[in-house]
Each structure stands twice: as structure tokens, then as C-alpha cells.
Coordinates of N, CA and C in Angstrom, one line a residue:
X1 N 0.8 -1.2 0.0 CA 0.0 0.0 0.0 C 0.9 1.3 0.0
X2 N 0.3 2.4 -0.3 CA 0.9 3.6 -0.2 C 0.2 4.5 0.8
X3 N 0.9 5.0 1.8 CA 0.3 5.8 2.8 C -0.3 7.1 2.3
X4 N -1.5 7.4 2.7 CA -2.2 8.6 2.3 C -2.5 9.6 3.4
X5 N -2.3 9.2 4.6 CA -2.7 10.0 5.8 C -1.8 9.7 7.0
X6 N -1.7 10.7 7.9 CA -1.0 10.5 9.2 C -1.6 9.4 10.0
X7 N -3.0 9.3 9.9 CA -3.7 8.2 10.7 C -3.2 6.8 10.2
X8 N -3.1 6.6 8.9 CA -2.6 5.4 8.4 C -1.2 5.1 8.9
X9 N -0.4 6.1 8.9 CA 1.0 5.9 9.4 C 1.0 5.5 10.9
X10 N 0.2 6.1 11.7 CA 0.2 5.8 13.1 C -0.3 4.4 13.4
X11 N -1.3 4.0 12.6 CA -1.8 2.6 12.7 C -0.8 1.6 12.3
X12 N 0.0 1.9 11.3 CA 1.1 1.0 10.8 C 2.2 1.0 11.9
X13 N 2.5 2.1 12.5 CA 3.5 2.1 13.6 C 3.0 1.3 14.7
X14 N 1.7 1.3 15.0 CA 1.2 0.5 16.2 C 1.4 -1.0 15.9
X15 N 1.0 -1.5 14.8 CA 1.1 -2.9 14.5 C 2.6 -3.3 14.3
X16 N 3.4 -2.4 13.7 CA 4.8 -2.7 13.5 C 5.5 -2.8 14.8
X17 N 5.2 -1.9 15.7 CA 5.9 -1.9 17.0 C 5.5 -3.2 17.8
X18 N 4.2 -3.6 17.7 CA 3.8 -4.8 18.4 C 4.5 -6.0 17.9
X19 N 4.6 -6.2 16.6 CA 5.3 -7.4 16.1 C 6.7 -7.4 16.4
X20 N 7.3 -6.2 16.4 CA 8.7 -6.0 16.8 C 9.0 -6.4 18.2
X21 N 8.1 -6.0 19.1 CA 8.3 -6.3 20.5 C 8.1 -7.8 20.8
X22 N 7.1 -8.4 20.0 CA 6.8 -9.8 20.1 C 8.0 -10.6 19.7
X23 N 8.6 -10.3 18.5 CA 9.8 -11.0 18.0 C 10.9 -10.9 19.0
X24 N 11.2 -9.7 19.6 CA 12.3 -9.5 20.6 C 12.0 -10.4 21.8
X25 N 10.8 -10.4 22.3 CA 10.5 -11.2 23.5 C 10.7 -12.7 23.2
X26 N 10.3 -13.2 22.0 CA 10.5 -14.6 21.7 C 11.9 -14.9 21.5
X27 N 12.7 -14.0 20.9 CA 14.1 -14.3 20.8 C 14.8 -14.3 22.1
X28 N 14.4 -13.5 23.1 CA 15.0 -13.5 24.4 C 14.6 -14.7 25.2
X29 N 13.4 -15.3 24.9 CA 12.9 -16.4 25.7 C 13.5 -17.7 25.1
X30 N 14.1 -17.7 23.9 CA 14.6 -18.9 23.3 C 15.7 -19.6 24.1
X31 N 15.5 -20.8 24.4 CA 16.5 -21.6 25.2 C 16.4 -23.0 25.0
X32 N 17.5 -23.8 25.1 CA 17.4 -25.2 24.9 C 16.4 -25.9 25.9
X33 N 15.7 -26.8 25.3 CA 14.7 -27.6 26.1 C 13.3 -27.2 25.9
X34 N 13.0 -25.9 25.5 CA 11.7 -25.5 25.2 C 11.2 -26.0 23.9
X35 N 9.9 -26.1 23.7 CA 9.4 -26.5 22.4 C 9.1 -25.3 21.5
X36 N 9.0 -25.5 20.2 CA 8.7 -24.3 19.4 C 7.2 -24.0 19.6
X37 N 6.4 -25.0 20.0 CA 5.0 -24.7 20.4 C 4.9 -23.8 21.6
X38 N 5.7 -24.0 22.6 CA 5.8 -23.1 23.7 C 6.2 -21.7 23.4
X39 N 7.2 -21.6 22.5 CA 7.6 -20.3 22.0 C 6.5 -19.6 21.2
X40 N 5.8 -20.3 20.4 CA 4.7 -19.7 19.7 C 3.6 -19.3 20.6
X41 N 3.3 -20.0 21.7 CA 2.3 -19.6 22.6 C 2.6 -18.2 23.2
X42 N 3.9 -18.0 23.5 CA 4.3 -16.7 24.0 C 4.0 -15.6 23.0
X43 N 4.3 -15.8 21.7 CA 4.0 -14.9 20.7 C 2.5 -14.6 20.6
X44 N 1.7 -15.7 20.6 CA 0.3 -15.5 20.5 C -0.3 -14.7 21.6
X45 N 0.2 -14.9 22.8 CA -0.3 -14.2 24.0 C 0.0 -12.7 23.9
X46 N 1.2 -12.4 23.4 CA 1.6 -11.0 23.3 C 0.7 -10.3 22.2
X47 N 0.5 -10.9 21.1 CA -0.3 -10.3 20.1 C -1.8 -10.2 20.5
X48 N -2.4 -11.2 21.1 CA -3.8 -11.2 21.5 C -4.0 -10.2 22.7
X49 N -3.0 -10.0 23.5 CA -3.1 -9.1 24.7 C -3.4 -7.7 24.2
X50 N -3.0 -7.3 23.0 CA -3.2 -6.0 22.4 C -4.2 -6.0 21.3
X51 N -5.0 -7.0 21.2 CA -6.1 -7.1 20.3 C -5.7 -7.4 18.9
X52 N -4.5 -7.9 18.6 CA -4.0 -8.2 17.3 C -4.3 -9.7 17.0
X53 N -4.3 -10.0 15.7 CA -4.5 -11.3 15.2 C -3.3 -11.8 14.4
X54 N -2.9 -13.0 14.5 CA -1.8 -13.6 13.7 C -2.1 -13.4 12.2
X55 N -1.2 -12.8 11.5 CA -1.5 -12.6 10.1 C -1.5 -13.9 9.2
X56 N -0.5 -14.8 9.4 CA -0.5 -16.0 8.7 C -1.7 -16.9 9.0
X57 N -2.1 -16.9 10.2 CA -3.3 -17.7 10.6 C -4.6 -17.1 10.0
X58 N -4.7 -15.8 10.1 CA -5.8 -15.1 9.5 C -5.9 -15.2 8.0
X59 N -4.8 -15.0 7.4 CA -4.8 -14.9 5.9 C -4.7 -16.2 5.2
X60 N -4.0 -17.2 5.7 CA -3.7 -18.4 5.0 C -4.2 -19.7 5.8
X61 N -4.7 -19.5 7.0 CA -5.0 -20.6 7.8 C -3.8 -21.4 8.3
X62 N -2.7 -20.7 8.5 CA -1.4 -21.3 9.0 C -1.6 -21.9 10.4
X63 N -1.1 -23.1 10.6 CA -1.3 -23.8 11.9 C -0.4 -23.3 13.0
X64 N -0.5 -22.0 13.3 CA 0.3 -21.4 14.4 C 0.2 -19.9 14.3
X65 N 0.5 -19.3 15.4 CA 0.4 -17.8 15.5 C 1.6 -17.2 14.8
X66 N 2.8 -17.8 14.9 CA 4.0 -17.3 14.3 C 4.7 -18.5 13.5
X67 N 5.6 -18.1 12.6 CA 6.4 -19.2 11.9 C 7.7 -19.3 12.6
X68 N 8.0 -20.6 13.0 CA 9.3 -20.9 13.7 C 9.9 -22.0 13.0
X69 N 11.1 -21.8 12.4 CA 11.8 -22.8 11.6 C 13.1 -23.1 12.3
X70 N 13.3 -24.4 12.5 CA 14.6 -24.9 13.1 C 15.4 -25.4 12.0
X71 N 16.7 -24.9 11.9 CA 17.6 -25.2 10.8 C 17.8 -26.8 10.7
X72 N 17.9 -27.2 9.4 CA 18.1 -26.5 8.2 C 16.9 -25.7 7.6
X73 N 15.7 -26.0 8.2 CA 14.5 -25.2 7.7 C 14.7 -23.7 8.0
X74 N 14.2 -22.9 7.0 CA 14.5 -21.5 7.1 C 13.3 -20.6 7.0
X75 N 12.1 -21.1 6.7 CA 11.0 -20.3 6.6 C 9.7 -21.1 6.8
X76 N 8.6 -20.5 7.3 CA 7.3 -21.0 7.4 C 7.2 -22.3 8.2
X77 N 8.1 -22.5 9.1 CA 8.1 -23.7 10.0 C 6.8 -23.6 10.9
X78 N 6.2 -24.8 11.1 CA 5.0 -24.9 12.0 C 5.5 -25.2 13.4
X79 N 5.0 -24.4 14.4 CA 5.3 -24.6 15.8 C 4.7 -26.0 16.2
X80 N 5.6 -26.8 16.9 CA 5.2 -28.1 17.3 C 5.9 -28.5 18.5
X81 N 6.1 -29.8 18.7 CA 6.8 -30.3 19.9 C 8.3 -30.5 19.7
X82 N 8.8 -30.0 18.7 CA 10.3 -30.0 18.5 C 10.9 -29.2 19.6
X83 N 11.9 -29.8 20.2 CA 12.6 -29.1 21.3 C 13.9 -28.4 20.8
X84 N 14.1 -27.2 21.3 CA 15.2 -26.4 20.9 C 16.5 -27.0 21.5
X85 N 17.6 -27.1 20.7 CA 18.8 -27.6 21.2 C 19.9 -26.6 21.1
X86 N 20.9 -26.7 22.0 CA 22.1 -25.9 21.9 C 22.7 -26.0 20.5
X87 N 23.1 -24.9 19.9 CA 23.7 -24.9 18.5 C 22.7 -24.8 17.4
X88 N 21.4 -24.8 17.7 CA 20.3 -24.7 16.7 C 20.4 -23.3 16.1
X89 N 20.0 -23.2 14.8 CA 19.8 -21.9 14.1 C 18.3 -21.9 13.8
X90 N 17.6 -20.9 14.4 CA 16.2 -20.8 14.4 C 15.7 -19.5 13.8
X91 N 14.8 -19.6 12.9 CA 14.2 -18.4 12.3 C 12.8 -18.2 12.9
X92 N 12.5 -16.9 13.4 CA 11.2 -16.6 13.9 C 10.6 -15.5 13.0
X93 N 9.4 -15.7 12.5 CA 8.8 -14.7 11.7 C 7.4 -14.3 12.3
X94 N 7.2 -13.0 12.6 CA 6.1 -12.6 13.3 C 5.3 -11.5 12.5
X95 N 4.1 -11.8 12.1 CA 3.3 -10.8 11.4 C 1.9 -10.8 12.0
X96 N 1.2 -9.7 12.0 CA -0.1 -9.5 12.7 C -0.9 -8.5 12.0
X97 N -2.2 -8.6 12.3 CA -3.2 -7.5 11.9 C -3.7 -6.9 13.1
X98 N -3.7 -5.5 13.1 CA -4.3 -4.7 14.2 C -5.0 -3.5 13.6
X99 N -6.3 -3.4 14.0 CA -7.1 -2.3 13.5 C -7.1 -2.1 12.0
X100 N -7.0 -3.3 11.3 CA -7.1 -3.2 9.8 C -5.8 -3.1 9.1
X101 N -4.7 -3.0 9.8 CA -3.4 -2.9 9.2 C -2.4 -4.0 9.6
X102 N -1.5 -4.3 8.8 CA -0.6 -5.4 9.0 C 0.9 -5.0 9.1
X103 N 1.6 -5.7 10.0 CA 3.1 -5.5 10.1 C 3.7 -6.8 10.1
X104 N 5.0 -6.9 9.6 CA 5.7 -8.1 9.3 C 7.2 -7.9 9.7
X105 N 7.7 -8.8 10.5 CA 9.1 -8.8 10.8 C 9.6 -10.2 11.1
X106 N 10.9 -10.3 11.0 CA 11.5 -11.7 11.3 C 13.0 -11.6 11.6
X107 N 13.6 -12.6 12.2 CA 15.0 -12.7 12.4 C 15.4 -14.1 12.7
X108 N 16.7 -14.4 12.5 CA 17.3 -15.7 12.8 C 18.1 -15.6 14.1
X109 N 18.0 -16.6 14.9 CA 18.7 -16.6 16.2 C 19.6 -17.9 16.3
X110 N 20.8 -17.8 16.6 CA 21.7 -18.9 16.8 C 21.8 -19.2 18.3
X111 N 21.4 -20.4 18.7 CA 21.3 -20.8 20.1 C 22.8 -21.2 20.5
X112 N 23.4 -20.5 21.5 CA 24.7 -20.9 21.9 C 24.9 -22.3 22.4
X113 N 26.1 -22.9 22.2 CA 27.3 -22.3 21.6 C 27.1 -22.3 20.1
X114 N 27.6 -21.2 19.5 CA 27.5 -20.9 18.1 C 28.8 -21.1 17.3
X115 N 28.7 -21.8 16.2 CA 29.8 -22.0 15.3 C 30.2 -20.7 14.7
X116 N 31.5 -20.4 14.6 CA 31.9 -19.0 14.1 C 31.3 -18.7 12.7
X117 N 31.2 -19.7 11.8 CA 30.7 -19.4 10.5 C 29.2 -19.0 10.6
X118 N 28.5 -19.6 11.5 CA 27.0 -19.3 11.7 C 26.9 -17.9 12.4
X119 N 27.8 -17.7 13.3 CA 27.7 -16.3 14.0 C 28.0 -15.2 12.9
X120 N 28.9 -15.5 12.0 CA 29.2 -14.5 11.0 C 28.0 -14.4 10.0
X121 N 27.4 -15.5 9.7 CA 26.2 -15.5 8.8 C 25.1 -14.7 9.4
X122 N 24.8 -14.8 10.7 CA 23.8 -14.0 11.4 C 24.1 -12.6 11.3
X123 N 25.4 -12.2 11.6 CA 25.8 -10.8 11.6 C 25.6 -10.3 10.2
X124 N 26.0 -11.0 9.2 CA 26.0 -10.5 7.8 C 24.6 -10.6 7.2
X125 N 23.7 -11.4 7.8 CA 22.3 -11.4 7.4 C 21.7 -10.1 7.7
X126 N 22.0 -9.6 8.9 CA 21.5 -8.2 9.3 C 22.1 -7.2 8.4
X127 N 23.4 -7.3 8.1 CA 24.0 -6.3 7.3 C 23.5 -6.3 5.9
X128 N 23.1 -7.4 5.3 CA 22.5 -7.5 4.0 C 21.2 -6.8 4.0
X129 N 20.4 -7.0 5.0 CA 19.1 -6.4 5.1 C 19.3 -4.9 5.1
X130 N 20.2 -4.4 5.9 CA 20.4 -2.9 6.0 C 21.0 -2.3 4.7
X131 N 21.7 -3.1 4.0 CA 22.2 -2.7 2.7 C 21.0 -2.4 1.8
X132 N 20.0 -3.3 1.8 CA 18.8 -3.0 1.0 C 18.0 -1.8 1.5
X133 N 17.9 -1.7 2.8 CA 17.2 -0.6 3.4 C 17.8 0.8 3.0
X134 N 19.1 0.8 3.0 CA 19.8 2.1 2.6 C 19.6 2.5 1.2
X135 N 19.2 1.5 0.3 CA 19.0 1.8 -1.1 C 17.6 2.3 -1.4
X136 N 16.8 2.4 -0.4 CA 15.4 2.8 -0.6 C 15.4 4.4 -0.8
X137 N 14.8 4.8 -1.9 CA 14.7 6.2 -2.3 C 13.4 6.4 -3.1
X138 N 12.5 7.3 -2.7 CA 11.3 7.6 -3.5 C 11.7 8.1 -4.9
X139 N 11.1 7.6 -5.9 CA 11.5 7.9 -7.3 C 12.6 7.0 -7.8
X140 N 13.3 6.2 -7.0 CA 14.3 5.3 -7.4 C 13.7 4.0 -7.8
X141 N 14.5 3.1 -8.3 CA 14.0 1.8 -8.8 C 13.9 0.8 -7.6
X142 N 12.9 0.0 -7.6 CA 12.7 -1.1 -6.6 C 13.9 -2.0 -6.8
X143 N 14.4 -2.2 -8.0 CA 15.5 -3.2 -8.1 C 16.9 -2.7 -7.6
X144 N 16.9 -1.4 -7.1 CA 18.1 -0.9 -6.5 C 18.3 -1.6 -5.1
X145 N 17.2 -2.1 -4.5 CA 17.3 -2.8 -3.3 C 18.0 -4.1 -3.5
X146 N 17.6 -4.9 -4.5 CA 18.2 -6.2 -4.7 C 19.6 -6.0 -5.2
X147 N 19.9 -5.0 -6.0 CA 21.3 -4.8 -6.4 C 22.2 -4.5 -5.2
X148 N 21.8 -3.7 -4.2 CA 22.6 -3.5 -3.1 C 22.8 -4.7 -2.3
X149 N 21.8 -5.5 -2.1 CA 21.9 -6.8 -1.3 C 22.8 -7.8 -2.0
X150 N 22.6 -7.9 -3.3 CA 23.4 -8.9 -4.1 C 24.9 -8.5 -4.1
X151 N 25.1 -7.2 -4.2 CA 26.5 -6.7 -4.1 C 27.2 -7.0 -2.8
X152 N 26.4 -6.8 -1.7 CA 26.9 -7.2 -0.4 C 27.2 -8.7 -0.3
X153 N 26.2 -9.5 -0.8 CA 26.4 -11.0 -0.7 C 27.6 -11.5 -1.5
X154 N 27.7 -11.0 -2.7 CA 28.8 -11.4 -3.6 C 30.2 -11.0 -3.0
X155 N 30.2 -9.8 -2.4 CA 31.5 -9.3 -1.9 C 31.9 -10.1 -0.7
X156 N 31.0 -10.7 0.0 CA 31.3 -11.4 1.3 C 31.2 -12.9 1.1
X157 N 31.0 -13.4 -0.1 CA 31.0 -14.9 -0.3 C 29.7 -15.6 0.0
X158 N 28.6 -15.0 0.0 CA 27.3 -15.6 0.3 C 26.4 -15.8 -0.9
X159 N 25.5 -16.7 -0.8 CA 24.4 -16.8 -1.9 C 23.1 -16.2 -1.3
X160 N 22.2 -16.0 -2.2 CA 20.8 -15.5 -1.8 C 19.8 -16.5 -2.4
X161 N 18.8 -16.8 -1.5 CA 17.7 -17.6 -2.0 C 16.8 -16.8 -2.9
X162 N 16.6 -17.4 -4.1 CA 16.0 -16.6 -5.2 C 14.5 -17.0 -5.5
X163 N 13.9 -17.8 -4.6 CA 12.5 -18.1 -4.8 C 11.7 -17.6 -3.5
X164 N 12.3 -16.7 -2.7 CA 11.7 -16.1 -1.6 C 12.0 -14.6 -1.8
X165 N 11.0 -13.7 -1.7 CA 11.2 -12.3 -2.0 C 10.5 -11.4 -1.0
X166 N 10.8 -10.1 -1.0 CA 10.2 -9.1 -0.2 C 8.8 -8.8 -0.9
X167 N 8.0 -8.0 -0.2 CA 6.6 -7.7 -0.7 C 6.0 -6.5 -0.1
X168 N 5.0 -6.0 -0.8 CA 4.3 -4.9 -0.1 C 3.5 -5.4 1.0
X169 N 3.1 -4.5 1.9 CA 2.3 -4.9 3.1 C 1.6 -3.7 3.6
X170 N 0.6 -3.8 4.4 CA -0.2 -2.7 4.9 C -1.6 -3.0 5.1
X171 N -2.5 -3.0 4.1 CA -3.9 -3.4 4.2 C -4.0 -4.9 4.1
X172 N -3.0 -5.6 3.7 CA -3.0 -7.1 3.8 C -1.6 -7.5 4.0
X173 N -1.4 -8.8 4.4 CA -0.1 -9.3 4.7 C 0.8 -9.2 3.4
X174 N 0.2 -9.6 2.3 CA 1.0 -9.5 1.0 C 0.2 -8.6 0.1
X175 N 0.7 -7.3 0.1 CA 0.0 -6.2 -0.6 C 0.9 -5.9 -1.9
X176 N 0.4 -4.9 -2.6 CA 1.2 -4.5 -3.7 C 2.3 -3.6 -3.2
X177 N 3.5 -3.6 -3.8 CA 3.9 -4.4 -4.9 C 4.3 -5.8 -4.5
X178 N 4.1 -6.8 -5.4 CA 4.4 -8.2 -5.1 C 5.8 -8.5 -5.5
X179 N 6.4 -9.5 -4.9 CA 7.7 -10.1 -5.3 C 8.7 -9.0 -5.6
X180 N 9.2 -8.4 -4.5 CA 10.3 -7.5 -4.6 C 11.6 -8.3 -4.4
X181 N 12.4 -8.5 -5.5 CA 13.6 -9.3 -5.4 C 14.6 -8.8 -4.5
X182 N 15.2 -9.7 -3.7 CA 16.4 -9.2 -2.9 C 17.7 -9.6 -3.6
X183 N 17.6 -9.7 -4.9 CA 18.8 -9.9 -5.7 C 18.5 -9.0 -6.9
X184 N 19.5 -8.7 -7.8 CA 19.3 -7.8 -8.8 C 18.5 -8.3 -10.0
X185 N 17.4 -7.7 -10.3 CA 16.6 -8.0 -11.5 C 16.6 -6.8 -12.4
X186 N 17.5 -6.8 -13.4 CA 17.6 -5.6 -14.3 C 16.4 -5.3 -15.1
X187 N 15.5 -6.3 -15.3 CA 14.3 -6.1 -16.1 C 13.2 -5.5 -15.3
X188 N 13.3 -5.4 -14.0 CA 12.3 -4.8 -13.1 C 12.4 -3.3 -13.2
X189 N 11.5 -2.6 -13.8 CA 11.6 -1.2 -14.0 C 10.6 -0.4 -13.0
X190 N 10.1 -1.1 -12.1 CA 9.2 -0.4 -11.1 C 9.9 0.6 -10.3
X191 N 9.1 1.7 -10.0 CA 9.7 2.8 -9.3 C 9.1 2.9 -7.9
X192 N 9.8 3.3 -6.9 CA 9.3 3.4 -5.5 C 8.6 4.7 -5.3
X193 N 7.3 4.7 -5.1 CA 6.6 6.0 -4.9 C 6.7 6.4 -3.4
X194 N 6.7 7.7 -3.2 CA 6.7 8.2 -1.8 C 5.5 7.6 -1.0
X195 N 5.8 7.1 0.2 CA 4.8 6.5 1.1 C 4.6 5.1 0.9
X196 N 5.3 4.4 0.0 CA 5.2 3.0 -0.2 C 5.5 2.2 1.1
X197 N 4.7 1.2 1.4 CA 5.0 0.4 2.6 C 5.3 -1.0 2.1
X198 N 6.4 -1.5 2.5 CA 6.9 -2.9 2.1 C 7.9 -3.5 3.0
X199 N 8.2 -4.7 2.8 CA 9.2 -5.4 3.6 C 10.5 -5.5 2.8
X200 N 11.6 -5.6 3.5 CA 12.9 -6.0 3.0 C 13.4 -7.2 3.8
X201 N 13.5 -8.4 3.1 CA 13.8 -9.6 3.9 C 14.7 -10.6 3.1
X202 N 16.0 -10.3 2.9 CA 16.8 -11.2 2.2 C 17.0 -12.5 3.0
X203 N 17.1 -13.6 2.2 CA 17.5 -14.9 2.8 C 19.0 -15.1 2.4
X204 N 19.9 -14.9 3.3 CA 21.3 -15.0 3.0 C 21.8 -16.4 3.4
X205 N 22.6 -17.1 2.6 CA 22.9 -18.5 2.8 C 24.4 -18.8 2.6
X206 N 24.8 -19.9 3.2 CA 26.1 -20.4 2.9 C 26.1 -21.4 1.8
X207 N 25.5 -21.0 0.6 CA 25.5 -21.8 -0.6 C 24.2 -22.0 -1.2
X208 N 23.0 -21.9 -0.5 CA 21.7 -22.2 -1.1 C 21.2 -21.0 -2.0
X209 N 20.6 -21.3 -3.1 CA 20.0 -20.3 -3.9 C 18.5 -20.6 -4.2
X210 N 18.0 -21.7 -3.5 CA 16.7 -22.1 -3.7 C 16.2 -22.9 -2.5
X211 N 14.9 -22.8 -2.2 CA 14.3 -23.7 -1.1 C 13.2 -24.5 -1.7
X212 N 13.0 -25.7 -1.0 CA 11.9 -26.6 -1.4 C 11.0 -26.6 -0.2
X213 N 9.8 -27.2 -0.5 CA 8.7 -27.3 0.5 C 8.7 -28.7 1.1
X214 N 8.5 -28.8 2.4 CA 8.4 -30.2 3.0 C 7.0 -30.7 2.8
X215 N 6.8 -31.9 3.2 CA 5.5 -32.6 2.9 C 4.4 -32.0 3.7
X216 N 4.7 -31.2 4.8 CA 3.6 -30.5 5.6 C 2.9 -29.4 4.8
X217 N 3.5 -29.1 3.6 CA 2.8 -28.0 2.8 C 3.2 -26.6 3.2
X218 N 4.1 -26.4 4.2 CA 4.4 -25.1 4.7 C 5.9 -24.9 4.7
X219 N 6.6 -25.8 5.5 CA 8.0 -25.5 5.8 C 8.9 -25.5 4.6
X220 N 9.8 -24.5 4.6 CA 10.8 -24.4 3.5 C 12.2 -24.7 3.9
X221 N 13.0 -25.3 3.1 CA 14.4 -25.7 3.5 C 15.2 -25.7 2.2
X222 N 16.5 -25.5 2.4 CA 17.5 -25.6 1.3 C 17.7 -27.1 1.0
X223 N 17.6 -27.6 -0.2 CA 17.8 -29.0 -0.5 C 19.0 -29.6 0.0
X224 N 20.1 -28.9 0.0 CA 21.4 -29.4 0.6 C 21.6 -29.0 2.0
X225 N 20.6 -28.4 2.6 CA 20.6 -28.1 4.0 C 21.7 -27.1 4.4
X226 N 22.0 -26.2 3.5 CA 23.0 -25.1 3.8 C 22.4 -24.2 4.9
X227 N 23.2 -23.7 5.9 CA 22.7 -22.7 6.8 C 22.2 -21.5 6.1
X228 N 21.0 -21.0 6.5 CA 20.4 -19.9 5.8 C 19.7 -19.0 6.8
X229 N 19.8 -17.7 6.7 CA 19.2 -16.8 7.7 C 18.3 -15.8 7.0
X230 N 17.3 -15.3 7.7 CA 16.5 -14.2 7.2 C 16.3 -13.1 8.2
X231 N 16.4 -11.9 7.8 CA 16.1 -10.7 8.7 C 15.2 -9.8 7.9
X232 N 14.2 -9.3 8.6 CA 13.1 -8.6 7.9 C 12.6 -7.4 8.7
X233 N 12.4 -6.3 8.0 CA 11.7 -5.1 8.6 C 10.6 -4.7 7.6
X234 N 9.6 -4.1 8.2 CA 8.6 -3.4 7.4 C 9.0 -1.9 7.4
X235 N 8.9 -1.2 6.3 CA 9.3 0.2 6.2 C 8.4 1.0 5.3
X236 N 8.6 2.3 5.4 CA 7.9 3.3 4.6 C 9.0 4.1 3.8
X237 N 8.8 4.3 2.5 CA 9.7 5.1 1.8 C 9.3 6.6 1.9
X238 N 10.2 7.4 2.4 CA 9.8 8.9 2.5 C 11.0 9.7 1.9
X239 N 10.7 11.0 1.7 CA 11.7 11.9 1.2 C 12.9 12.0 2.1
X240 N 12.7 11.8 3.4 CA 13.7 11.9 4.4 C 14.5 10.6 4.6
X241 N 14.1 9.6 3.8 CA 14.8 8.3 4.0 C 13.7 7.3 4.5
X242 N 14.1 6.0 4.5 CA 13.2 4.9 4.9 C 12.9 5.1 6.4
X243 N 11.6 4.9 6.7 CA 11.2 4.9 8.1 C 10.8 3.5 8.5
X244 N 11.6 2.9 9.4 CA 11.4 1.5 9.8 C 10.2 1.5 10.8
X245 N 9.2 0.6 10.5 CA 8.0 0.5 11.3 C 8.1 -0.6 12.4
X246 N 9.1 -1.5 12.2 CA 9.2 -2.7 13.0 C 10.5 -2.7 13.9
X247 N 10.7 -1.5 14.5 CA 11.8 -1.5 15.5 C 11.2 -1.7 16.9
X248 N 11.8 -2.5 17.7 CA 11.2 -2.8 19.0 C 11.4 -1.6 19.9

């Protein structure tokens, strides 16, 4: 969506702040021995306490309030009785609807003790996301985001998953514009209008450029099980620079 009023911006800030606080609390609570179902219950309680509804549950009938993926899975994992173990790489994606507006955020967490290469991957996953955010400019090309992220990935020896992309958000979980590549797509000539609300969420990997779906119909994983991370913010493009809506 494209913001048309201050009221819309404030409602987007409200839901963005809520999903950000929920993600932060879930990341802080993450510890060996707990189940992903227990972690999801924490997220659900925080969302419902403020009158919000889980966006994947509301929109797609997803079997959980949040998506929790235990590596090598990297997206859309279903909360269940899987127990967190030391050394796990876990992605948590939190999205919600509040007062008719949607916010979406996510992050990967390495449960200590962490292997140095995974620790670097997590650090650089955040850096890749911010490289894309810094490329946002009203009047500029949407593909400048992917170009900045791909340049970062190539320079640092990583691959990018190319069948998962960023997207518009706001009045729905997946709003216009659809499928914003986090790699460079020279044929994409779309321009960023002022006020555009969308996510930036690269999937940075130690070798994977594709993910497959498991038999549960939801969970996504790299076929060769390469460690893969995702970091995501919802933002608004403004003349003064991108405004991040999902800061805790």
C-alpha cells in the first residue's frame, strides 16, 4: 500500500511496534529444552493481549500464530513439539493484523554455543538487510534494493535464496507491490513511490539459492541443508529516507 494520511502511518506504527516487541521477546525467551509450540504460545499471548491477530493464521489458515523454523528449515516452519537444542539456528517470523493494518518482521537466532561461521552468517544477514534498506529512495528503482543486497552478498561470499522475496504490506499481509527481489533483477523497472509500505527480507545463505517445501505443505528448506538466515523489517519510503516501522 501507499500511505495517504498520518492516521494510516500511526496505525502502521502501532502494529509494526507490536510485532517487533513480540519478536524481541520470543528471541529473548529462546533456550534449549523448550518446544517451538511453547515459544509460539508466548508470541500468540503478546499479540492477543493488544487485540491483534496472527497474520498467517488469519490470511492463510497457517497452523500457528508465528512461523518458527529450526535449521536447516529457514521459513514457514510450523510450531510443534520440536525441542530447541544448543547450537540450533532458528528463524522466527512474526506478522499480525491490528485495527485493519498489517506489520511483518523476522529474524534468525543462533542458540549458543554458536559455530563461528554461523555467527558471521547471522551478523551478515542483518548487514545484508540494512544494505537493502539504505538503497530505498522515492523515485528510485525497486531493483536498487536487490542490487545493493546482491553486491553485499557477492562481496562477502554468500548466496541469496531466489524463490523467496520481499513484498508490499499494509492493508493485507501480502500487498502491492508483489515479489520485490532481494537480488538484482535488471528487467524490473518499477519505481518506488513516496509513502510505499513494504518489507525487505533477504535470505542469506552459505550456498543455497533455492528452497523446497516439505511434505507438511508449509515448511521451506534448502535442498542441501546449507545454513540460511532471514532478517526482515517493514518500512515506509519517505523523502527523508526509509522509516522503519518494526523497531522494538
